[in-house]
Structures are given as structure tokens and as C-alpha cells.
PDB file of C-alpha atoms in Angstrom:
ATOM      1  CA  MET S   1     -12.821 -20.666 -18.380  1.00  0.00           C
ATOM      2  CA  VAL S   2     -13.823 -19.083 -15.548  1.00  0.00           C
ATOM      3  CA  LEU S   3     -10.575 -19.598 -13.444  1.00  0.00           C
ATOM      4  CA  VAL S   4      -8.484 -18.188 -15.743  1.00  0.00           C
ATOM      5  CA  ILE S   5      -9.746 -14.577 -15.791  1.00  0.00           C
ATOM      6  CA  TYR S   6      -9.625 -15.086 -12.536  1.00  0.00           C
ATOM      7  CA  GLN S   7      -6.243 -15.737 -12.518  1.00  0.00           C
ATOM      8  CA  ILE S   8      -5.078 -13.657 -15.054  1.00  0.00           C
ATOM      9  CA  LEU S   9      -6.761 -10.469 -13.011  1.00  0.00           C
ATOM     10  CA  ASP S  10      -5.034 -11.221 -10.187  1.00  0.00           C
ATOM     11  CA  LEU S  11      -1.217 -11.595 -12.111  1.00  0.00           C
ATOM     12  CA  LEU S  12      -2.819  -7.852 -13.345  1.00  0.00           C
ATOM     13  CA  LEU S  13      -3.151  -6.729 -10.612  1.00  0.00           C
ATOM     14  CA  SER S  14      -0.346  -7.690  -9.241  1.00  0.00           C
ATOM     15  CA  VAL S  15       1.590  -6.466 -11.333  1.00  0.00           C
ATOM     16  CA  ALA S  16       0.924  -3.829 -10.939  1.00  0.00           C
ATOM     17  CA  ARG S  17       0.497  -3.012  -7.456  1.00  0.00           C
ATOM     18  CA  TRP S  18       4.873  -3.792  -8.023  1.00  0.00           C
ATOM     19  CA  ILE S  19       4.807  -2.047 -10.968  1.00  0.00           C
ATOM     20  CA  ILE S  20       4.096   1.172  -8.201  1.00  0.00           C
ATOM     21  CA  ILE S  21       6.239   0.900  -6.044  1.00  0.00           C
ATOM     22  CA  LEU S  22       8.884  -0.199  -8.726  1.00  0.00           C
ATOM     23  CA  GLN S  23       8.435   3.458  -9.729  1.00  0.00           C
ATOM     24  CA  PHE S  24       8.387   4.588  -5.875  1.00  0.00           C
ATOM     25  CA  ILE S  25      12.084   2.556  -4.628  1.00  0.00           C
ATOM     26  CA  ILE S  26      13.594   4.080  -8.186  1.00  0.00           C
ATOM     27  CA  SER S  27      11.601   7.787  -7.393  1.00  0.00           C
ATOM     28  CA  LEU S  28      12.733   7.935  -3.588  1.00  0.00           C
ATOM     29  CA  LEU S  29      16.269   6.778  -5.379  1.00  0.00           C
ATOM     30  CA  VAL S  30      16.721   9.448  -8.240  1.00  0.00           C
ATOM     31  CA  ALA S  31      16.432  12.294  -5.445  1.00  0.00           C
ATOM     32  CA  PHE S  32      18.466  11.405  -2.609  1.00  0.00           C
ATOM     33  CA  ASN S  33      20.882  11.155  -5.666  1.00  0.00           C
ATOM     34  CA  VAL S  34      22.355   8.060  -5.088  1.00  0.00           C
ATOM     35  CA  ILE S  35      21.567   6.852  -8.479  1.00  0.00           C
ATOM     36  CA  ASN S  36      21.301   9.856 -11.675  1.00  0.00           C
ATOM     37  CA  THR S  37      19.016  10.779 -14.791  1.00  0.00           C
ATOM     38  CA  TYR S  38      22.659  11.421 -16.830  1.00  0.00           C
ATOM     39  CA  ASN S  39      22.175   8.016 -17.365  1.00  0.00           C
ATOM     40  CA  ASP S  40      20.565   6.084 -19.759  1.00  0.00           C
ATOM     41  CA  PHE S  41      19.881   2.920 -18.464  1.00  0.00           C
ATOM     42  CA  VAL S  42      17.691   4.785 -15.686  1.00  0.00           C
ATOM     43  CA  ARG S  43      16.046   7.758 -17.720  1.00  0.00           C
ATOM     44  CA  THR S  44      15.193   4.896 -20.348  1.00  0.00           C
ATOM     45  CA  VAL S  45      13.421   3.419 -17.097  1.00  0.00           C
ATOM     46  CA  THR S  46      11.670   6.456 -15.033  1.00  0.00           C
ATOM     47  CA  MET S  47      10.512   7.303 -18.160  1.00  0.00           C
ATOM     48  CA  ALA S  48       8.770   3.779 -18.959  1.00  0.00           C
ATOM     49  CA  LEU S  49       7.700   3.422 -14.872  1.00  0.00           C
ATOM     50  CA  ASP S  50       6.323   6.708 -15.949  1.00  0.00           C
ATOM     51  CA  ARG S  51       4.368   5.804 -18.726  1.00  0.00           C
ATOM     52  CA  MET S  52       2.731   3.056 -17.563  1.00  0.00           C
ATOM     53  CA  THR S  53       1.982   4.253 -13.858  1.00  0.00           C
ATOM     54  CA  GLU S  54       0.324   7.467 -15.661  1.00  0.00           C
ATOM     55  CA  PRO S  55      -2.554   7.030 -16.798  1.00  0.00           C
ATOM     56  CA  LEU S  56      -3.738   5.148 -13.544  1.00  0.00           C
ATOM     57  CA  TYR S  57      -3.055   8.686 -11.617  1.00  0.00           C
ATOM     58  CA  ARG S  58      -4.724  11.146 -13.839  1.00  0.00           C
ATOM     59  CA  PRO S  59      -7.742  10.305 -12.127  1.00  0.00           C
ATOM     60  CA  ILE S  60      -6.728  10.421  -8.906  1.00  0.00           C
ATOM     61  CA  ARG S  61      -4.962  13.369  -8.565  1.00  0.00           C
ATOM     62  CA  ARG S  62      -7.322  15.434 -10.148  1.00  0.00           C
ATOM     63  CA  ILE S  63      -9.824  14.553  -6.677  1.00  0.00           C
ATOM     64  CA  LEU S  64      -6.952  15.074  -4.131  1.00  0.00           C
ATOM     65  CA  PRO S  65      -6.325  18.208  -2.659  1.00  0.00           C
ATOM     66  CA  ASP S  66      -3.563  19.592  -3.782  1.00  0.00           C
ATOM     67  CA  PHE S  67      -0.631  19.293  -0.823  1.00  0.00           C
ATOM     68  CA  GLY S  68       2.487  20.606  -2.416  1.00  0.00           C
ATOM     69  CA  GLY S  69       5.383  18.622  -2.522  1.00  0.00           C
ATOM     70  CA  LEU S  70       3.927  15.678  -1.675  1.00  0.00           C
ATOM     71  CA  ASP S  71       1.697  13.554  -3.754  1.00  0.00           C
ATOM     72  CA  PHE S  72      -0.663  10.646  -2.146  1.00  0.00           C
ATOM     73  CA  SER S  73      -1.581   9.263  -6.273  1.00  0.00           C
ATOM     74  CA  PRO S  74       0.597   6.108  -5.782  1.00  0.00           C
ATOM     75  CA  MET S  75      -0.077   5.284  -2.564  1.00  0.00           C
ATOM     76  CA  VAL S  76      -4.470   5.768  -3.050  1.00  0.00           C
ATOM     77  CA  VAL S  77      -3.981   3.779  -5.482  1.00  0.00           C
ATOM     78  CA  LEU S  78      -1.607   1.295  -3.786  1.00  0.00           C
ATOM     79  CA  LEU S  79      -4.267   0.744  -1.917  1.00  0.00           C
ATOM     80  CA  LEU S  80      -7.440   0.669  -4.271  1.00  0.00           C
ATOM     81  CA  LEU S  81      -5.266  -2.494  -6.515  1.00  0.00           C
ATOM     82  CA  ILE S  82      -4.905  -4.189  -2.603  1.00  0.00           C
ATOM     83  CA  ILE S  83      -8.510  -3.452  -2.125  1.00  0.00           C
ATOM     84  CA  LEU S  84      -9.805  -4.688  -5.546  1.00  0.00           C
ATOM     85  CA  GLN S  85      -7.101  -7.220  -5.475  1.00  0.00           C
ATOM     86  CA  ASP S  86      -8.659  -9.160  -1.953  1.00  0.00           C
ATOM     87  CA  ILE S  87     -11.284  -8.359  -1.653  1.00  0.00           C
ATOM     88  CA  VAL S  88     -13.158  -6.783  -5.128  1.00  0.00           C
ATOM     89  CA  LEU S  89     -11.850  -9.874  -7.277  1.00  0.00           C
ATOM     90  CA  PRO S  90     -12.570 -12.869  -5.122  1.00  0.00           C
ATOM     91  CA  ALA S  91     -16.245 -11.789  -4.318  1.00  0.00           C
ATOM     92  CA  VAL S  92     -17.003 -11.093  -7.803  1.00  0.00           C
ATOM     93  CA  PHE S  93     -15.865 -14.153  -8.482  1.00  0.00           C
ATOM     94  CA  ARG S  94     -16.254 -16.499  -5.299  1.00  0.00           C
ATOM     95  CA  PRO S  95     -20.011 -17.831  -6.599  1.00  0.00           C
ATOM     96  CA  LEU S  96     -18.372 -18.989 -10.716  1.00  0.00           C
ATOM     97  CA  LEU S  97     -15.660 -20.306  -8.408  1.00  0.00           C
ATOM     98  CA  LEU S  98     -17.885 -22.670  -6.804  1.00  0.00           C
ATOM     99  CA  PRO S  99     -19.882 -25.955  -7.029  1.00  0.00           C
ATOM    100  CA  ALA S 100     -23.149 -26.099  -7.652  1.00  0.00           C
ATOM    101  CA  ALA S 101     -24.897 -28.155  -4.805  1.00  0.00           C
TER     102      ALA S 101
END
């Protein structure tokens, strides 16, 4: 049961990481006018990604100082997700997953 919970949390963190990376790539493509937001599909995808990631970015944006036009909150959230997934999650679940000696 503990292994299933660990795998679900690991999968959710991986999906969150990929959503942030996908949002970054799409925002670059929109910024360099490779794709435009006049297309309904592109607008729908960008709005959906913004709505999924905004709750993660909002607390970080309150803490970070203003850097003008640069937004470092996705990078900070991505770094926190990597730390959570690769360091914290295994450290918490390792004693529960190891067989008792």
C-alpha cells in the first residue's frame, strides 16, 4: 500500500514537471510568434496550462523580487518539484519501503 502511494506521488510530481516544461516551450513559441493565440486550439491549450500552473506560481511570485519582464517563478517551482521528487519523497518513503530487519 505504501509503495502505491509513493508511485502515485512520484507520477503526479513528474506530470507537474512536464506541464511546467510544456508551458515554458509554448510561451516561447508564442513570444517569438511561431504560433499565435488567434488559433482557438492554441489559446485553449495556453489558458489551460496557465490555469493549472498559476496556483503553483502565485506564492513564489509573492516572495521573489520584481525582475522586470523576467518571471523566474516557473524555474523556482520546477527546482522545488525536482528536490521534492528526488530527495524528499525517497527519504520519507525509504524507511517504510525497506523490509524490517
